[in-house]
C-alpha positions as a Python dict, from the first residue, in 0.01 Angstrom:
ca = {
    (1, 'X'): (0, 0, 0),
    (2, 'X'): (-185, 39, 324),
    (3, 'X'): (-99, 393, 518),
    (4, 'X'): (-239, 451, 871),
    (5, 'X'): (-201, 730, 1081),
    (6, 'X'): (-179, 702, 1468),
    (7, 'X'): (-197, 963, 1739),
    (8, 'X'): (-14, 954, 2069),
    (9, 'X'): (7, 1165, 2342),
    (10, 'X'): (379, 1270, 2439),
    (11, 'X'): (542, 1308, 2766),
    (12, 'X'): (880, 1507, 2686),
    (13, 'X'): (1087, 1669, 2975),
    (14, 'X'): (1174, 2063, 3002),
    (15, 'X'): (1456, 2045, 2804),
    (16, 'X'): (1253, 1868, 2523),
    (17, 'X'): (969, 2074, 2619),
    (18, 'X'): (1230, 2428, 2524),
    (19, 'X'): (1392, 2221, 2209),
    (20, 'X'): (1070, 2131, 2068),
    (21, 'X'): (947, 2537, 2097),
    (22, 'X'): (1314, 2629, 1918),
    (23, 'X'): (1259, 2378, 1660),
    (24, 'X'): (893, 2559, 1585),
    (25, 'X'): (1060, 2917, 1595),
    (26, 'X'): (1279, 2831, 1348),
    (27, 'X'): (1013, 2684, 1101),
    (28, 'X'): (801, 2988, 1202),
    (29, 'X'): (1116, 3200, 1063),
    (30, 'X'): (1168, 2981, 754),
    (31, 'X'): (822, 2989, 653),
    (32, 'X'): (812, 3367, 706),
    (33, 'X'): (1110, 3408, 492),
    (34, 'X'): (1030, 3175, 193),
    (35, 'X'): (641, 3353, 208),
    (36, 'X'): (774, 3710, 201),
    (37, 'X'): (995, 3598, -132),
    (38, 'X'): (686, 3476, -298),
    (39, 'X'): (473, 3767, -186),
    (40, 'X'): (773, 4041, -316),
    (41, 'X'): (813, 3830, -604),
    (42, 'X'): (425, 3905, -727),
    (43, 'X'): (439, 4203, -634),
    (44, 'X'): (701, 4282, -866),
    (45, 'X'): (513, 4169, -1122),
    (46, 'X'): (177, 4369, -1042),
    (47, 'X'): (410, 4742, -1109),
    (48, 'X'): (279, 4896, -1420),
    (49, 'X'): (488, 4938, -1696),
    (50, 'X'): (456, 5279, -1789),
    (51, 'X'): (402, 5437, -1411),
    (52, 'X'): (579, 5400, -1064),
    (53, 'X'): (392, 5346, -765),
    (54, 'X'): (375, 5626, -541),
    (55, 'X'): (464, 5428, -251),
    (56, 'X'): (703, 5197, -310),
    (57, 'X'): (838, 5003, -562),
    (58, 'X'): (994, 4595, -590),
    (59, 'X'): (1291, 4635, -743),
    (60, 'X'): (1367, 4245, -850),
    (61, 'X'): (1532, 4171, -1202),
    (62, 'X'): (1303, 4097, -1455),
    (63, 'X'): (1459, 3735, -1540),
    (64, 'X'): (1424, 3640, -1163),
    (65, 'X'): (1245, 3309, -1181),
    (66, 'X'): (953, 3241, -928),
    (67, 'X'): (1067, 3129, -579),
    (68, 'X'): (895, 2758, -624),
    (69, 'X'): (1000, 2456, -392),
    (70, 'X'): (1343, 2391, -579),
    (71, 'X'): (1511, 2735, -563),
    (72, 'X'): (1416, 2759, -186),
    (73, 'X'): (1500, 2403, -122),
    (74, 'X'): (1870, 2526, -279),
    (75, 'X'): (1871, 2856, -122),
    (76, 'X'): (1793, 2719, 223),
    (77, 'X'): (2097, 2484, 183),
    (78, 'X'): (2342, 2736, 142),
    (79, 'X'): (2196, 2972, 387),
    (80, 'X'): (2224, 2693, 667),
    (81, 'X'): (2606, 2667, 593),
    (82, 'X'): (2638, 3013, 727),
    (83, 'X'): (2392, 3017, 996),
    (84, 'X'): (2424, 2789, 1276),
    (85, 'X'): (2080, 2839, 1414),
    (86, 'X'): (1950, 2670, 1116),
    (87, 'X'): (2223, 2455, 1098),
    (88, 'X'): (2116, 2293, 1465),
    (89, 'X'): (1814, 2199, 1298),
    (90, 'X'): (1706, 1835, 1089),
    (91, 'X'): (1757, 1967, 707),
    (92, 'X'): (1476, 1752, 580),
    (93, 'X'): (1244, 1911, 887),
    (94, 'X'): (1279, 2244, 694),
    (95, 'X'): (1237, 2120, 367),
    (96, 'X'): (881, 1994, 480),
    (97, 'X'): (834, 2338, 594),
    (98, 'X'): (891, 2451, 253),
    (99, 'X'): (726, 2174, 58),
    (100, 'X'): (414, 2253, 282),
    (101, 'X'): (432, 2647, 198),
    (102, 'X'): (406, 2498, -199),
    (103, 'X'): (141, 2357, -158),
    (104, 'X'): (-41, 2595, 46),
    (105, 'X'): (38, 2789, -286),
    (106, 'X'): (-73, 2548, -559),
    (107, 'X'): (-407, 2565, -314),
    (108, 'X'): (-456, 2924, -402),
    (109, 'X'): (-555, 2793, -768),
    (110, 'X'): (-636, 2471, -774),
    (111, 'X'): (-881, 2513, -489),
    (112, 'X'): (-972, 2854, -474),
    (113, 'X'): (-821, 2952, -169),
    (114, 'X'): (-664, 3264, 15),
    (115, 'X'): (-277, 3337, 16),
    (116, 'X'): (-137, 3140, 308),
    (117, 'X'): (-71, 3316, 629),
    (118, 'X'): (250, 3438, 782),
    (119, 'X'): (285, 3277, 1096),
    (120, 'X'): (316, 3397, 1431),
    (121, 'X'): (453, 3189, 1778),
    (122, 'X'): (119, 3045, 1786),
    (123, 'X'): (36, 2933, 1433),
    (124, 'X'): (275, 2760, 1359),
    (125, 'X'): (193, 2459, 1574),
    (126, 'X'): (368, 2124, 1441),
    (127, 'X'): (650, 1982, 1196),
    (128, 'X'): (724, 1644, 1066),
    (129, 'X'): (1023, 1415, 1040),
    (130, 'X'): (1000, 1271, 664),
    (131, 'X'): (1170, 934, 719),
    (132, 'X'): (1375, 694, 957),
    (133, 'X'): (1684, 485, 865),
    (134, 'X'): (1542, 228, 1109),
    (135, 'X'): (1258, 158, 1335),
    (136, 'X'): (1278, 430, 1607),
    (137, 'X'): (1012, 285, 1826),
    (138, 'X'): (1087, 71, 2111),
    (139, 'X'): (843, 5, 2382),
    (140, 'X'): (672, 347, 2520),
    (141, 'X'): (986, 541, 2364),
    (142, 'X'): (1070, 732, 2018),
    (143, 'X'): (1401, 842, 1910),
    (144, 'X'): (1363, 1167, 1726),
    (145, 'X'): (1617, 1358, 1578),
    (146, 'X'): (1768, 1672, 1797),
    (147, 'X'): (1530, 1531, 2079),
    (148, 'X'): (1677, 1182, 2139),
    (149, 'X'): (1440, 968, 2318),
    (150, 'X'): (1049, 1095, 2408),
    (151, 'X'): (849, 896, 2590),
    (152, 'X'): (465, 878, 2492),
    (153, 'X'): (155, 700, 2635),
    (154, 'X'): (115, 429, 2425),
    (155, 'X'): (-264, 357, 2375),
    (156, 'X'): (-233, 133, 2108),
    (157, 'X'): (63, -140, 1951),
    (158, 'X'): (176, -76, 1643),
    (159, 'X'): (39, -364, 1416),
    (160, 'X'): (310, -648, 1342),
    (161, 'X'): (454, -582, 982),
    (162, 'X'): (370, -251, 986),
    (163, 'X'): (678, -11, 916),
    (164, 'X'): (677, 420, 1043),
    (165, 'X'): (732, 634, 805),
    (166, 'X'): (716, 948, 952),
    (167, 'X'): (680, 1115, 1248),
    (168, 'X'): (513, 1448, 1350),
    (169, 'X'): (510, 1632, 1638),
    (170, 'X'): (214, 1852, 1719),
    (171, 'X'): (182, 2127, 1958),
    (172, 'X'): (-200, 2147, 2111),
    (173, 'X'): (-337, 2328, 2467),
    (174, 'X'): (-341, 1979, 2604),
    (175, 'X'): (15, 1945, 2563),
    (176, 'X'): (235, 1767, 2251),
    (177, 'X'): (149, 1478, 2043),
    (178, 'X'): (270, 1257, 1829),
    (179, 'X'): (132, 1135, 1449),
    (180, 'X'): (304, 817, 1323),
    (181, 'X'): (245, 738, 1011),
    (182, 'X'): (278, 376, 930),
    (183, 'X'): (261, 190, 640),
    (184, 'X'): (217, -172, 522),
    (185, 'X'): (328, -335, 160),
    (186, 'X'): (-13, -502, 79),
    (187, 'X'): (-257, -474, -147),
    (188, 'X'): (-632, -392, -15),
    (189, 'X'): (-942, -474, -233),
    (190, 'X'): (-1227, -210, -191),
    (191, 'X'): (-1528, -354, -41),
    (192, 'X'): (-1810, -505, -341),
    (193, 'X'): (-2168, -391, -282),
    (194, 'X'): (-2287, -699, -55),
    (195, 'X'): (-2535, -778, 221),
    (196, 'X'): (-2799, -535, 420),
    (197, 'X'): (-2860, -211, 267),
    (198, 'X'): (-2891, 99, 485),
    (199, 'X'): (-2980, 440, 347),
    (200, 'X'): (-2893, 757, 608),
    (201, 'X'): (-3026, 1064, 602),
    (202, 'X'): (-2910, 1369, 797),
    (203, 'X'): (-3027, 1678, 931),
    (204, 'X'): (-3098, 1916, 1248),
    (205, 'X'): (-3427, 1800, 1405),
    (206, 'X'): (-3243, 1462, 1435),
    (207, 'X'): (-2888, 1431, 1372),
    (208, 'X'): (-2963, 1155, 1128),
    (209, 'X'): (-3264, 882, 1014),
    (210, 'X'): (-3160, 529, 870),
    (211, 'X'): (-3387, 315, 627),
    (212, 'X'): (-3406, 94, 913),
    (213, 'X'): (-3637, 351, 1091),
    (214, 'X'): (-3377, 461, 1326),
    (215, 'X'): (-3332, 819, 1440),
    (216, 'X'): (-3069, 941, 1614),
    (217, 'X'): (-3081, 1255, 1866),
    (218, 'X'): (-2847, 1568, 1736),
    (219, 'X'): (-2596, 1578, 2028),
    (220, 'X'): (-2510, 1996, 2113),
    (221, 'X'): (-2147, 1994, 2112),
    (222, 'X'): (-2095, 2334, 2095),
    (223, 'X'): (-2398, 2494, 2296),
    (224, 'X'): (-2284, 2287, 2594),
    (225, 'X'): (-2002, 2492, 2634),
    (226, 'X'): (-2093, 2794, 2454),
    (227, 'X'): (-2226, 3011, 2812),
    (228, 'X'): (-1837, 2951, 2926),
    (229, 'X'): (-1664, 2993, 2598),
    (230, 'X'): (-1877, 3381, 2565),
    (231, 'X'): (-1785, 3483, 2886),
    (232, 'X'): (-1351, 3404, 2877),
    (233, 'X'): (-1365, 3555, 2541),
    (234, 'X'): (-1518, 3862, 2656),
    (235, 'X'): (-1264, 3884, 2925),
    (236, 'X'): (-993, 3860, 2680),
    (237, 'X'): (-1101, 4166, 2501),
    (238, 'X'): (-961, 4362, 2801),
    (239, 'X'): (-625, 4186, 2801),
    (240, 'X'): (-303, 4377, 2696),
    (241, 'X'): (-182, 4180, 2374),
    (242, 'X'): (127, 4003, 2459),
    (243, 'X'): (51, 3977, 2786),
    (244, 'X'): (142, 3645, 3016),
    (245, 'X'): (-232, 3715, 3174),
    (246, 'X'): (-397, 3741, 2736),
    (247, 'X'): (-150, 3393, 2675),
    (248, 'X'): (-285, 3214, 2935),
    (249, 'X'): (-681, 3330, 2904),
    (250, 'X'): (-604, 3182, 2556),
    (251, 'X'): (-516, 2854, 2617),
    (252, 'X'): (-816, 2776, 2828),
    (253, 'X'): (-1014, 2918, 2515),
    (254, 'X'): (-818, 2663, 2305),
    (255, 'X'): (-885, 2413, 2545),
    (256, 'X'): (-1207, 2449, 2584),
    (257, 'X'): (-1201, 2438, 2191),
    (258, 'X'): (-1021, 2103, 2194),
    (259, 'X'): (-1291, 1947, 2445),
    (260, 'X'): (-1559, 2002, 2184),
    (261, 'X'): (-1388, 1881, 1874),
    (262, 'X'): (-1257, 1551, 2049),
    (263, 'X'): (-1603, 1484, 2192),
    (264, 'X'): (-1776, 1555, 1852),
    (265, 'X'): (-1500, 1337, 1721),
    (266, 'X'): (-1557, 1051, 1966),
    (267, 'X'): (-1921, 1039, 1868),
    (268, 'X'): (-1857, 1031, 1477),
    (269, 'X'): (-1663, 707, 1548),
    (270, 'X'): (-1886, 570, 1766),
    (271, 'X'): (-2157, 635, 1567),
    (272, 'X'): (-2021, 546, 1223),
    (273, 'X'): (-1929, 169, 1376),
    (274, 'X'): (-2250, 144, 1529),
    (275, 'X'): (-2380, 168, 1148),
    (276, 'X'): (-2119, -12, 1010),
    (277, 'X'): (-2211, -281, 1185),
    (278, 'X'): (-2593, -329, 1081),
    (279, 'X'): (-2566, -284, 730),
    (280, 'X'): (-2303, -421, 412),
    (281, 'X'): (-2386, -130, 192),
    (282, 'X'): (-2471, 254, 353),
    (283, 'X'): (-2600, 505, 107),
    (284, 'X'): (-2573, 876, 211),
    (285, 'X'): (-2628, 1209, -19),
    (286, 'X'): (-2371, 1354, -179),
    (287, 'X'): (-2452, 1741, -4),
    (288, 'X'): (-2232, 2035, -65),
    (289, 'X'): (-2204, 2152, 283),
    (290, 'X'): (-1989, 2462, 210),
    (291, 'X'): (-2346, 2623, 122),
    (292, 'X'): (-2510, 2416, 429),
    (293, 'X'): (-2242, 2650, 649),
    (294, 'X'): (-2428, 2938, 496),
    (295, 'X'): (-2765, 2956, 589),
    (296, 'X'): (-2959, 3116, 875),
    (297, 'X'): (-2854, 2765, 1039),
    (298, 'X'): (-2495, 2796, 1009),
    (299, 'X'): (-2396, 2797, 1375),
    (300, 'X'): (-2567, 2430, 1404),
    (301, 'X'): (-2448, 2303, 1098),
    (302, 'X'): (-2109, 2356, 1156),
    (303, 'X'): (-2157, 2240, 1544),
    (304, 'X'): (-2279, 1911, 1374),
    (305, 'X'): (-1995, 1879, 1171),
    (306, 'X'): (-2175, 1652, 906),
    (307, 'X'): (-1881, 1670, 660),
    (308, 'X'): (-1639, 1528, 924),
    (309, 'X'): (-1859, 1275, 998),
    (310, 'X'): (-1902, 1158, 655),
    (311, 'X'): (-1559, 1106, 563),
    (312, 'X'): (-1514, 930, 923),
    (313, 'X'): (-1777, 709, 795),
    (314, 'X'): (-1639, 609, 474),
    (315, 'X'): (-1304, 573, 636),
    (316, 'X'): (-1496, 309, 874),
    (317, 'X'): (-1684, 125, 643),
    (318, 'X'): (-1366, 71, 429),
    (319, 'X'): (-1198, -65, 725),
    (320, 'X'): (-1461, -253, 792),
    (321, 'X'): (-1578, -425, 458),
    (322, 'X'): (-1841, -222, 424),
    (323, 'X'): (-1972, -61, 90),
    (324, 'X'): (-2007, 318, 102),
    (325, 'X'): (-2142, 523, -208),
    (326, 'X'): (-2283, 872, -206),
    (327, 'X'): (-2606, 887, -432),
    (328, 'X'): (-2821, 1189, -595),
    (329, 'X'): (-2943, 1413, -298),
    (330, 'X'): (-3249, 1578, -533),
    (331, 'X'): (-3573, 1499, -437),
    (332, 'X'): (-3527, 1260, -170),
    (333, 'X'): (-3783, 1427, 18),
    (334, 'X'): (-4060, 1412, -203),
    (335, 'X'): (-4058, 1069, -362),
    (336, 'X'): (-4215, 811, -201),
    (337, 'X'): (-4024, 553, -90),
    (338, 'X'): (-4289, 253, -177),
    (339, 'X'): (-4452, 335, -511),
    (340, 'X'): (-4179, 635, -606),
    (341, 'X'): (-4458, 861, -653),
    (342, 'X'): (-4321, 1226, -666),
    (343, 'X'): (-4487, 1425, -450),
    (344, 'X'): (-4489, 1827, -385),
    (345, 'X'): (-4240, 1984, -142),
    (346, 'X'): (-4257, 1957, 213),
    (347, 'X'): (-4287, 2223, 468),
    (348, 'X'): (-4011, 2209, 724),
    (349, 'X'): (-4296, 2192, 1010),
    (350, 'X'): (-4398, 1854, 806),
    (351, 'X'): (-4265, 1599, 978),
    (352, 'X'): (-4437, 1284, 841),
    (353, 'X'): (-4428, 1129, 506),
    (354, 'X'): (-4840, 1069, 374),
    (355, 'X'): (-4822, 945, 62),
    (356, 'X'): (-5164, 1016, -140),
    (357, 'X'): (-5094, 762, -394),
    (358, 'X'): (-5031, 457, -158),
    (359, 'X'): (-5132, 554, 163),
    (360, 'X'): (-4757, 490, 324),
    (361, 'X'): (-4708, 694, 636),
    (362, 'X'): (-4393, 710, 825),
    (363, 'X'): (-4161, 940, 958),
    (364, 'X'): (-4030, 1215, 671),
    (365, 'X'): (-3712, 1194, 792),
    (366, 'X'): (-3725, 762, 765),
    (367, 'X'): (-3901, 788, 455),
    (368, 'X'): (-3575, 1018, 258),
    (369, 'X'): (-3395, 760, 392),
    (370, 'X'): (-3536, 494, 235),
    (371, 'X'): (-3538, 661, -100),
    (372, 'X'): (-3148, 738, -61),
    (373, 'X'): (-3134, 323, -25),
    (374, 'X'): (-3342, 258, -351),
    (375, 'X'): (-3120, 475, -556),
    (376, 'X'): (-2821, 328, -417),
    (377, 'X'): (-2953, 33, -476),
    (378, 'X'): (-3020, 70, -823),
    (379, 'X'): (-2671, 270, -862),
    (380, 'X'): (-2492, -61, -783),
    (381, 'X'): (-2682, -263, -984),
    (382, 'X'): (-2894, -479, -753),
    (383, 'X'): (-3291, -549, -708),
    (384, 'X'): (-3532, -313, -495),
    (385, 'X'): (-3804, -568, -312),
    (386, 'X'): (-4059, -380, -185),
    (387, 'X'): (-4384, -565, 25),
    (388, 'X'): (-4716, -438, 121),
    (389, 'X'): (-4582, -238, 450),
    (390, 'X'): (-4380, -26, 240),
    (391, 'X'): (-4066, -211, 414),
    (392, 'X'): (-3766, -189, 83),
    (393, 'X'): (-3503, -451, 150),
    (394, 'X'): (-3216, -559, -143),
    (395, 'X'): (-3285, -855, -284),
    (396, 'X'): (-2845, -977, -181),
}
């Protein structure tokens, strides 16, 4: 089954404009509702046996099973028969509201993460139609339930064949936009290790080094804007909270905001094609960058984004035909890359790679690359060459 998701930017009228911002107040209350059940219902169970709190106390009874999906789903049925402002709503729209809060649950163990947030009129930003009867796209037009039809500037056809699934609609400071989510009944073979190998290497000096002896420049995404970005959010501190003056200060933080990520974006795509197509195998490390995002050069790393672009990568080379494998990241920058000689540790001020053993010289950078490429080489099962310049080229 082959599942793409495209974006689309929408062009609803006011009265879409005011349905779309009911629709998201209502999911804002739902979501509120169904986390404050969960929340009581574990604190109920946290009360000592033998001792009362001196505060307050949740008085639920004891055989009171846990407010998962299903008893939610159910309550929320019988609580729209009496309330009509749920009632005006798409019952499947709140469902995914619900089905969403569960898994922001199951997150909290099976990923380590924090209890999900109760949502204010900004949070809660987008929700999703789960499935059409028929096609509901015709030409530049969408016919969504409760909205009718929305017009939206469409940048790209829908590929012949290809059916949509679902529909969400997502609230940004540039406006709304809409994610299709189509999907074609075919079977897709994962690309074979084949053709030109290419090794990549990342880091902050240069935003990455290929095996090919290419280095590419660290674009500042953030620190381009950063001057502007310091001095609206220091204005904002002043601003009364709830304010129209504090709501609209905000959005041109959040715009500002959305610049950077779709520019950083932009060049992740760019980028990852441009390597995609020199090479018919790309080799990267396989770096935890949670603990990257924790060092004294946090603020870059996470302006680089490297995690982003990696997945954007392997999303490109599968579209593409290209192979994509993460290999070992230990010691790639102390082997060397012609006679695999392991060398001492590098200084961070060391930025060339002199091997004692062989005499190869060439950038340090260049020279992890290359080593990344040999063990993805020999990962997948194919030949290392190497000549007398120290070049390493796969023997397919």
């Amino acid at each position: 089954m082959l599942n793409f998701t495209y974006e689309y930017k929408l062009i609803p009228t006011k009265s879409q404009i005011a349905e779309i911002e009911r629709t998201l107040g209502i999911c804002k209350s739902v979501w509120n509702y169904a986390l404050a059940e969960r929340k009581d219902w574990v604190n109920f169970r946290k009360c000592l046996v033998n001792a009362c709190s001196l505060e307050k106390e949740y008085i639920i009874p004891a055989d009171t099973k846990f407010p998962n999906y299903h008893v939610q789903a159910k309550a929320l049925t019988k609580a729209r028969a009496n309330n009509s402002e749920l009632k005006s709503v798409n019952a499947q729209l709140l469902q995914q509201v619900l089905r969403t809060l569960d898994r922001a649950w199951e997150d909290i163990r099976k990923r380590n993460f924090g209890f999900p947030r109760f949502k204010n009129a900004v949070r809660m930003r987008s929700f999703i139609f789960p499935q059409f009867k028929s096609n509901p796209v015709k030409g530049n037009k969408i016919k969504l339930p409760q909205l009718g039809w929305v017009k939206f500037r469409k940048s790209r056809e829908i590929p012949e064949g290809f059916q949509v699934k679902q529909a969400r609609v997502v609230r940004r400071a540039t406006g709304y936009y809409l994610m299709l989510s189509i999907q074609l009944d075919v079977n897709v073979v994962n690309p074979i290790p084949h053709g030109h190998a290419l090794g990549i290497d990342i880091g902050l000096d240069k935003y990455l080094a290929t095996s090919d002896g290419e280095l590419i420049n660290r674009p500042k995404f953030f620190n381009s804007l950063h001057r502007k970005l310091k001095l609206l959010q220091r204005r904002l501190r002043n601003k009364q909270k709830r304010s129209n003056n504090r709501f609209r200060l905000n959005r041109r933080i959040a715009k500002i905001h959305e610049k950077i990520a779709a520019t950083r974006k932009d060049f992740h795509f760019k980028l990852a094609h441009k390597l995609c197509e020199q090479a018919g195998m790309i080799f990267v490390e396989d770096i935890d960058f949670k603990s990257w995002a924790k060092g004294m050069l946090r603020k870059h790393t996470l302006d680089a984004s490297f995690g982003q672009f990696f997945q954007i990568l392997q999303y490109v080379a599968w579209k593409t035909d290209t192979y994509f494998l993460e290999v070992d990241k230990n010691y790639t920058s102390q082997i060397c890359p012609n006679c695999e000689t392991k060398g001492g540790k590098k200084l961070l001020s060391e930025r060339t790679h002199n091997c004692p053993a062989c005499g190869y010289t060439t950038n340090r950078d260049v020279a992890a690359a290359q080593v990344i490429r040999n063990k993805g080489l020999v990962a997948v099962g194919q030949p290392v060459n190497q000549n007398a310049c120290g070049d390493v080229s796969s023997g397919g």
